[in-house]
């Protein structure tokens, strides 16, 4: 057994996290910054932070992830990171020449108390920021929240630095993307186009973290939301935030700064969340839903109806990020599955309330937890107590899957042992269809591989 | 090394690459870039700070300590004291394999333990939370040993992890110790290796005076069992009738560390990460060490022969020779097929503190030329050889890392060889305590670059287009987008083992796979590749 020390015994823990269902803020900020065109994320801290975050993102996306670091030493930790960051800004513009440097802090620079605004000011004063180039920042203390908080903070940073209201409003809708895959962002843009709406999606990692292999050097890929687009978000008539945890703060900041009203909805994973997204876009952009989208929806319904017997009553354990888990759990309930155990390391009331709301009638036995110690060790303990038919979460679930002989569907971050997540979406009706097929195949393949010989079925 | 080295001239690159740096940066980087000359080994600047803003391969002290050196041991609970990130990122990411002897044996490798510090712990201190986390870990897992690893904020807020460790040692009745391996210490992972070595020496080595069976008792140091390398080395030792007392630290257990001082020889693989332990064990217990290498068939044979020479036992020597002969037959059968595919091709290696050197052996065996190489966190001695150690200037960053005062153990010091024996070894050209470094083995005119930056890497590829580039995950897809396959030498692209004889065969086959992979020839679409000729039919 790989996780041979995990048993069905419950242990009360107050301090120890084992096998976390979360990581720290800066990696989220780095990911979000990659969704800005021509942007180089910069980690203001020790080299290890930048190295770990780049590695984590690279392993997941199997794509180049460019980011620089302030390379703190013991000296900078004592005297502050001003000179490191000023020098970094100078070197980055001279050597790598991005349009924007997006600085995020670390637990190190936060504990020291470096004032990033002041340091950026100093770099400008010293002439290290060329005309027309930008240096932006957000604070991402690793000891508060999780990678989702860091993502949210960088997205809010984009609002703070770029969104500008002019007297001329535009008939455009801002779509603030929560933590999702480039494939999901591409799908959301396709849906918006299909509905003939004018939208600004940000951040946008499509064509950044799913780029073609051309044989040429590309430091800054063609994708990413451009700076003029980010500036223009202040003139849009409405904002739809996709994912409460990763985007609502940005929605609020944009409303406060530029008086753009917003609605915060879930990431459109699954049938109902996609319905709400399509309805919200239709309503706020004042456009009808085209038949083509209704047909996409119909094909999803058809697939689920055809195979509903395989979904019905199956017990599922899930771990990951709240903005993914909330609509995903809702989708599983729509499929008549039983999401019985759910953990997310990201703290917050919205998750607990949503889970209660989604599960109270259909899966009253469900156990869920969020925040500190809502980890995969806890989840595994529950599974040991009463088993499940399916696991949905990131790669770290493979050890539970093997020990317990439960099929695993990989969804979330990081997925470092399978490919293609930046190619095929999980959002929209098409994404929900992909997801339903994955679930179906996982269940059926497991049945084929494990049932009695006389029970092997040709037709399923 | 084999003699298929050609003379090359890559000096043009240095000028090209430093052009786009700001003057001060160019000046500093220039000292870390040298053109190789094995006849007169140049001085290379290394183990110095990376310039802020430069995109570097390097990681931090915590990564070197917890991730590299202590990470591969399966029966210790390693608690990361800090916010969740550091523990998370070092959770199973280095591919250290481990094989518990029985299903009941403890194995915590698949677990990640963290004190998961929150803002209140930063403000009010995290010692109590760490102590509580340790109690809970003990309560649930009942380990025989536990270690704490400090992350950046811990040092700043002044948590005394060593005090908590002493308290827990007393309270729980097991071995508990701590590492002050905050990420900001030192200039790279290298500082973390040193801190880890100090901890191994202080808290584990020599704890059990248990007699180890066997006539030829050896420690292998600086071997981390990536992809199963240690398993292959274990096989070799087994087949040659030698006892592997402890591997630092691939596939290791606490017991092995605690009895490592019972060995009669230490063979050092990764000089950078573990030479401190080798030195300390020699001073304290009298165990001689030499630099060996199990990467490459020839190198493995050479290392085995050196071990045989050290023990000077006819039976062992015969057994080793017989084993080498048997293994070399297998090697030859594979090399005969693959060598024609790889001969004349080129490689570049930028990785680690020893691999960029060791893997040149394997490329040599394939008839490939190493055009450029360098370490991510090496020191001058890893490039130029240990003879330069007395001339290395100790800067502020190195001075921060404790040098332990080591003396002979009053009762357990036992010189394994007499002065006279050591003298006669020397006369035979047998080198103890030495390492000649990477540059002695590189072709004249090849580039040696320390702490390669992203910009420099791009220029290397643009200008020289090697057939294979070796580095890590962060570089992997950058290089491959440019049409050059990258072989990861940190995690072996989920391949391996590459050590020993079976490992060499795996490596030859993987490089053969790379040079034969079809897709690299299909990068251009047919319509991009063809010249457009406009013509009309003339009837």
mmCIF file of N, CA and C in Angstrom, chain A residues 265-346:
data_model
loop_
_atom_site.group_PDB
_atom_site.id
_atom_site.type_symbol
_atom_site.label_atom_id
_atom_site.label_comp_id
_atom_site.label_asym_id
_atom_site.label_seq_id
_atom_site.Cartn_x
_atom_site.Cartn_y
_atom_site.Cartn_z
ATOM 1 N N UNK A 265 -21.183 34.607 -10.676
ATOM 2 C CA UNK A 265 -21.796 33.280 -10.814
ATOM 3 C C UNK A 265 -20.694 32.227 -10.777
ATOM 4 N N UNK A 266 -21.114 30.979 -10.762
ATOM 5 C CA UNK A 266 -20.111 29.915 -10.723
ATOM 6 C C UNK A 266 -19.447 29.749 -12.080
ATOM 7 N N UNK A 267 -18.287 29.139 -12.077
ATOM 8 C CA UNK A 267 -17.661 28.740 -13.342
ATOM 9 C C UNK A 267 -18.641 27.786 -14.033
ATOM 10 N N UNK A 268 -18.923 27.990 -15.322
ATOM 11 C CA UNK A 268 -19.944 27.162 -15.981
ATOM 12 C C UNK A 268 -19.495 25.719 -16.218
ATOM 13 N N UNK A 269 -19.385 24.974 -15.124
ATOM 14 C CA UNK A 269 -19.085 23.540 -15.225
ATOM 15 C C UNK A 269 -20.400 22.804 -15.004
ATOM 16 N N UNK A 270 -20.765 21.948 -15.934
ATOM 17 C CA UNK A 270 -22.000 21.174 -15.781
ATOM 18 C C UNK A 270 -23.195 21.894 -16.371
ATOM 19 N N UNK A 271 -24.321 21.218 -16.328
ATOM 20 C CA UNK A 271 -25.532 21.694 -17.008
ATOM 21 C C UNK A 271 -26.058 22.996 -16.422
ATOM 22 N N UNK A 272 -26.347 22.978 -15.136
ATOM 23 C CA UNK A 272 -27.060 24.126 -14.567
ATOM 24 C C UNK A 272 -26.185 25.373 -14.491
ATOM 25 N N UNK A 273 -24.917 25.187 -14.154
ATOM 26 C CA UNK A 273 -24.020 26.351 -14.092
ATOM 27 C C UNK A 273 -23.842 26.954 -15.485
ATOM 28 N N UNK A 274 -23.838 26.104 -16.507
ATOM 29 C CA UNK A 274 -23.752 26.632 -17.868
ATOM 30 C C UNK A 274 -25.053 27.340 -18.245
ATOM 31 N N UNK A 275 -26.163 26.757 -17.847
ATOM 32 C CA UNK A 275 -27.452 27.436 -18.086
ATOM 33 C C UNK A 275 -27.416 28.848 -17.504
ATOM 34 N N UNK A 276 -26.915 28.940 -16.273
ATOM 35 C CA UNK A 276 -26.907 30.264 -15.619
ATOM 36 C C UNK A 276 -25.965 31.225 -16.333
ATOM 37 N N UNK A 277 -24.852 30.681 -16.812
ATOM 38 C CA UNK A 277 -23.911 31.536 -17.537
ATOM 39 C C UNK A 277 -24.532 32.056 -18.835
ATOM 40 N N UNK A 278 -25.154 31.154 -19.562
ATOM 41 C CA UNK A 278 -25.762 31.552 -20.837
ATOM 42 C C UNK A 278 -26.882 32.572 -20.579
ATOM 43 N N UNK A 279 -27.659 32.304 -19.546
ATOM 44 C CA UNK A 279 -28.747 33.238 -19.210
ATOM 45 C C UNK A 279 -28.203 34.607 -18.800
ATOM 46 N N UNK A 280 -27.162 34.582 -17.997
ATOM 47 C CA UNK A 280 -26.591 35.855 -17.535
ATOM 48 C C UNK A 280 -26.043 36.648 -18.711
ATOM 49 N N UNK A 281 -25.346 35.953 -19.587
ATOM 50 C CA UNK A 281 -24.756 36.647 -20.742
ATOM 51 C C UNK A 281 -25.862 37.180 -21.650
ATOM 52 N N UNK A 282 -26.873 36.348 -21.856
ATOM 53 C CA UNK A 282 -27.986 36.747 -22.716
ATOM 54 C C UNK A 282 -28.684 37.981 -22.136
ATOM 55 N N UNK A 283 -28.903 37.940 -20.826
ATOM 56 C CA UNK A 283 -29.638 39.025 -20.180
ATOM 57 C C UNK A 283 -28.829 40.321 -20.196
ATOM 58 N N UNK A 284 -27.571 40.231 -19.783
ATOM 59 C CA UNK A 284 -26.801 41.461 -19.631
ATOM 60 C C UNK A 284 -26.294 42.013 -20.960
ATOM 61 N N UNK A 285 -26.108 41.145 -21.918
ATOM 62 C CA UNK A 285 -25.691 41.648 -23.231
ATOM 63 C C UNK A 285 -26.913 41.951 -24.099
ATOM 64 N N UNK A 286 -28.049 41.557 -23.557
ATOM 65 C CA UNK A 286 -29.299 41.784 -24.274
ATOM 66 C C UNK A 286 -29.295 41.123 -25.653
ATOM 67 N N UNK A 287 -28.955 39.874 -25.665
ATOM 68 C CA UNK A 287 -28.984 39.106 -26.924
ATOM 69 C C UNK A 287 -29.751 37.806 -26.674
ATOM 70 N N UNK A 288 -30.423 37.309 -27.702
ATOM 71 C CA UNK A 288 -31.118 36.028 -27.530
ATOM 72 C C UNK A 288 -30.116 34.871 -27.539
ATOM 73 N N UNK A 289 -30.507 33.747 -26.964
ATOM 74 C CA UNK A 289 -29.649 32.555 -27.031
ATOM 75 C C UNK A 289 -29.870 31.890 -28.386
ATOM 76 N N UNK A 290 -28.830 31.721 -29.150
ATOM 77 C CA UNK A 290 -29.014 31.130 -30.488
ATOM 78 C C UNK A 290 -29.380 29.648 -30.405
ATOM 79 N N UNK A 291 -30.058 29.169 -31.432
ATOM 80 C CA UNK A 291 -30.458 27.761 -31.469
ATOM 81 C C UNK A 291 -29.253 26.843 -31.356
ATOM 82 N N UNK A 292 -28.147 27.281 -31.924
ATOM 83 C CA UNK A 292 -26.967 26.403 -31.917
ATOM 84 C C UNK A 292 -26.568 26.030 -30.489
ATOM 85 N N UNK A 293 -26.713 26.976 -29.574
ATOM 86 C CA UNK A 293 -26.346 26.690 -28.180
ATOM 87 C C UNK A 293 -27.401 25.812 -27.518
ATOM 88 N N UNK A 294 -28.651 26.070 -27.818
ATOM 89 C CA UNK A 294 -29.715 25.206 -27.284
ATOM 90 C C UNK A 294 -29.506 23.776 -27.764
ATOM 91 N N UNK A 295 -29.017 23.633 -28.986
ATOM 92 C CA UNK A 295 -28.756 22.284 -29.514
ATOM 93 C C UNK A 295 -27.578 21.618 -28.808
ATOM 94 N N UNK A 296 -26.569 22.409 -28.498
ATOM 95 C CA UNK A 296 -25.439 21.858 -27.722
ATOM 96 C C UNK A 296 -25.952 21.313 -26.399
ATOM 97 N N UNK A 297 -26.817 22.102 -25.794
ATOM 98 C CA UNK A 297 -27.409 21.694 -24.522
ATOM 99 C C UNK A 297 -28.210 20.401 -24.697
ATOM 100 N N UNK A 298 -28.960 20.359 -25.773
ATOM 101 C CA UNK A 298 -29.794 19.178 -26.033
ATOM 102 C C UNK A 298 -28.956 17.914 -26.217
ATOM 103 N N UNK A 299 -27.822 18.070 -26.855
ATOM 104 C CA UNK A 299 -26.956 16.894 -27.051
ATOM 105 C C UNK A 299 -26.414 16.388 -25.713
ATOM 106 N N UNK A 300 -26.113 17.331 -24.815
ATOM 107 C CA UNK A 300 -25.652 16.943 -23.476
ATOM 108 C C UNK A 300 -26.754 16.183 -22.734
ATOM 109 N N UNK A 301 -27.982 16.739 -22.791
ATOM 110 C CA UNK A 301 -29.120 16.096 -22.125
ATOM 111 C C UNK A 301 -29.310 14.685 -22.686
ATOM 112 N N UNK A 302 -29.168 14.570 -23.997
ATOM 113 C CA UNK A 302 -29.353 13.286 -24.667
ATOM 114 C C UNK A 302 -28.346 12.260 -24.133
ATOM 115 N N UNK A 303 -27.105 12.668 -24.041
ATOM 116 C CA UNK A 303 -26.052 11.765 -23.577
ATOM 117 C C UNK A 303 -26.328 11.304 -22.146
ATOM 118 N N UNK A 304 -26.729 12.260 -21.309
ATOM 119 C CA UNK A 304 -26.972 11.905 -19.902
ATOM 120 C C UNK A 304 -28.169 10.964 -19.800
ATOM 121 N N UNK A 305 -29.227 11.292 -20.538
ATOM 122 C CA UNK A 305 -30.428 10.452 -20.487
ATOM 123 C C UNK A 305 -30.118 9.037 -20.957
ATOM 124 N N UNK A 306 -29.342 8.930 -22.028
ATOM 125 C CA UNK A 306 -29.012 7.611 -22.585
ATOM 126 C C UNK A 306 -28.244 6.739 -21.585
ATOM 127 N N UNK A 307 -27.488 7.390 -20.711
ATOM 128 C CA UNK A 307 -26.587 6.622 -19.844
ATOM 129 C C UNK A 307 -26.876 6.807 -18.368
ATOM 130 N N UNK A 308 -28.039 7.333 -18.050
ATOM 131 C CA UNK A 308 -28.280 7.750 -16.670
ATOM 132 C C UNK A 308 -28.162 6.601 -15.671
ATOM 133 N N UNK A 309 -28.448 5.373 -16.133
ATOM 134 C CA UNK A 309 -28.385 4.252 -15.197
ATOM 135 C C UNK A 309 -26.975 4.046 -14.645
ATOM 136 N N UNK A 310 -25.977 4.433 -15.423
ATOM 137 C CA UNK A 310 -24.613 4.233 -14.939
ATOM 138 C C UNK A 310 -24.186 5.308 -13.940
ATOM 139 N N UNK A 311 -24.838 6.451 -14.024
ATOM 140 C CA UNK A 311 -24.494 7.532 -13.082
ATOM 141 C C UNK A 311 -25.234 7.364 -11.750
ATOM 142 N N UNK A 312 -26.460 6.876 -11.852
ATOM 143 C CA UNK A 312 -27.398 6.924 -10.734
ATOM 144 C C UNK A 312 -26.834 6.289 -9.448
ATOM 145 N N UNK A 313 -26.829 7.075 -8.417
ATOM 146 C CA UNK A 313 -26.486 6.553 -7.091
ATOM 147 C C UNK A 313 -25.001 6.308 -6.836
ATOM 148 N N UNK A 314 -24.144 6.579 -7.815
ATOM 149 C CA UNK A 314 -22.707 6.308 -7.614
ATOM 150 C C UNK A 314 -22.113 7.315 -6.626
ATOM 151 N N UNK A 315 -21.349 6.771 -5.695
ATOM 152 C CA UNK A 315 -20.749 7.614 -4.656
ATOM 153 C C UNK A 315 -19.419 8.187 -5.128
ATOM 154 N N UNK A 316 -19.241 9.493 -4.903
ATOM 155 C CA UNK A 316 -18.050 10.169 -5.414
ATOM 156 C C UNK A 316 -17.361 10.953 -4.292
ATOM 157 N N UNK A 317 -16.020 10.899 -4.274
ATOM 158 C CA UNK A 317 -15.233 11.749 -3.377
ATOM 159 C C UNK A 317 -14.487 12.772 -4.223
ATOM 160 N N UNK A 318 -14.466 14.021 -3.766
ATOM 161 C CA UNK A 318 -13.837 15.090 -4.553
ATOM 162 C C UNK A 318 -12.956 15.971 -3.671
ATOM 163 N N UNK A 319 -11.883 16.494 -4.277
ATOM 164 C CA UNK A 319 -11.054 17.480 -3.597
ATOM 165 C C UNK A 319 -10.570 18.473 -4.644
ATOM 166 N N UNK A 320 -10.292 19.675 -4.199
ATOM 167 C CA UNK A 320 -9.815 20.685 -5.151
ATOM 168 C C UNK A 320 -10.195 22.075 -4.704
ATOM 169 N N UNK A 321 -10.507 22.923 -5.693
ATOM 170 C CA UNK A 321 -10.745 24.336 -5.423
ATOM 171 C C UNK A 321 -12.236 24.628 -5.432
ATOM 172 N N UNK A 322 -12.670 25.530 -4.550
ATOM 173 C CA UNK A 322 -14.111 25.726 -4.370
ATOM 174 C C UNK A 322 -14.834 26.149 -5.646
ATOM 175 N N UNK A 323 -14.205 27.002 -6.447
ATOM 176 C CA UNK A 323 -14.899 27.476 -7.652
ATOM 177 C C UNK A 323 -15.125 26.352 -8.661
ATOM 178 N N UNK A 324 -14.314 25.331 -8.590
ATOM 179 C CA UNK A 324 -14.509 24.164 -9.446
ATOM 180 C C UNK A 324 -15.486 23.199 -8.785
ATOM 181 N N UNK A 325 -15.291 23.004 -7.474
ATOM 182 C CA UNK A 325 -16.075 21.981 -6.773
ATOM 183 C C UNK A 325 -17.561 22.313 -6.699
ATOM 184 N N UNK A 326 -17.887 23.577 -6.502
ATOM 185 C CA UNK A 326 -19.307 23.937 -6.317
ATOM 186 C C UNK A 326 -20.125 23.549 -7.559
ATOM 187 N N UNK A 327 -19.767 24.055 -8.753
ATOM 188 C CA UNK A 327 -20.571 23.635 -9.916
ATOM 189 C C UNK A 327 -20.414 22.159 -10.244
ATOM 190 N N UNK A 328 -19.252 21.592 -9.940
ATOM 191 C CA UNK A 328 -19.025 20.183 -10.243
ATOM 192 C C UNK A 328 -19.923 19.291 -9.388
ATOM 193 N N UNK A 329 -20.002 19.608 -8.107
ATOM 194 C CA UNK A 329 -20.867 18.835 -7.203
ATOM 195 C C UNK A 329 -22.323 18.984 -7.645
ATOM 196 N N UNK A 330 -22.644 20.193 -8.042
ATOM 197 C CA UNK A 330 -24.010 20.421 -8.533
ATOM 198 C C UNK A 330 -24.290 19.554 -9.772
ATOM 199 N N UNK A 331 -23.318 19.461 -10.654
ATOM 200 C CA UNK A 331 -23.476 18.641 -11.866
ATOM 201 C C UNK A 331 -23.636 17.167 -11.502
ATOM 202 N N UNK A 332 -22.844 16.707 -10.537
ATOM 203 C CA UNK A 332 -22.946 15.301 -10.131
ATOM 204 C C UNK A 332 -24.340 15.012 -9.583
ATOM 205 N N UNK A 333 -24.878 15.972 -8.847
ATOM 206 C CA UNK A 333 -26.233 15.800 -8.325
ATOM 207 C C UNK A 333 -27.235 15.760 -9.480
ATOM 208 N N UNK A 334 -27.011 16.590 -10.489
ATOM 209 C CA UNK A 334 -27.864 16.570 -11.683
ATOM 210 C C UNK A 334 -27.801 15.201 -12.361
ATOM 211 N N UNK A 335 -26.648 14.572 -12.278
ATOM 212 C CA UNK A 335 -26.480 13.240 -12.874
ATOM 213 C C UNK A 335 -27.024 12.140 -11.955
ATOM 214 N N UNK A 336 -27.589 12.559 -10.822
ATOM 215 C CA UNK A 336 -28.073 11.623 -9.792
ATOM 216 C C UNK A 336 -26.946 10.830 -9.152
ATOM 217 N N UNK A 337 -25.754 11.365 -9.209
ATOM 218 C CA UNK A 337 -24.654 10.738 -8.489
ATOM 219 C C UNK A 337 -24.671 11.259 -7.052
ATOM 220 N N UNK A 338 -23.861 10.622 -6.205
ATOM 221 C CA UNK A 338 -23.846 11.038 -4.802
ATOM 222 C C UNK A 338 -22.454 11.528 -4.399
ATOM 223 N N UNK A 339 -22.223 12.839 -4.522
ATOM 224 C CA UNK A 339 -20.942 13.376 -4.040
ATOM 225 C C UNK A 339 -20.940 13.350 -2.511
ATOM 226 N N UNK A 340 -20.318 12.335 -1.940
ATOM 227 C CA UNK A 340 -20.440 12.114 -0.501
ATOM 228 C C UNK A 340 -19.341 12.764 0.327
ATOM 229 N N UNK A 341 -18.139 12.881 -0.249
ATOM 230 C CA UNK A 341 -17.035 13.503 0.497
ATOM 231 C C UNK A 341 -16.410 14.596 -0.364
ATOM 232 N N UNK A 342 -16.307 15.783 0.203
ATOM 233 C CA UNK A 342 -15.737 16.892 -0.567
ATOM 234 C C UNK A 342 -14.834 17.713 0.359
ATOM 235 N N UNK A 343 -13.580 17.927 -0.049
ATOM 236 C CA UNK A 343 -12.705 18.815 0.726
ATOM 237 C C UNK A 343 -12.034 19.849 -0.176
ATOM 238 N N UNK A 344 -11.876 21.022 0.374
ATOM 239 C CA UNK A 344 -11.055 22.046 -0.263
ATOM 240 C C UNK A 344 -10.240 22.739 0.819
ATOM 241 N N UNK A 345 -8.966 22.941 0.553
ATOM 242 C CA UNK A 345 -8.115 23.634 1.521
ATOM 243 C C UNK A 345 -8.392 25.123 1.568
ATOM 244 N N UNK A 346 -9.116 25.622 0.559
ATOM 245 C CA UNK A 346 -9.402 27.058 0.510
ATOM 246 C C UNK A 346 -10.535 27.384 1.476
#
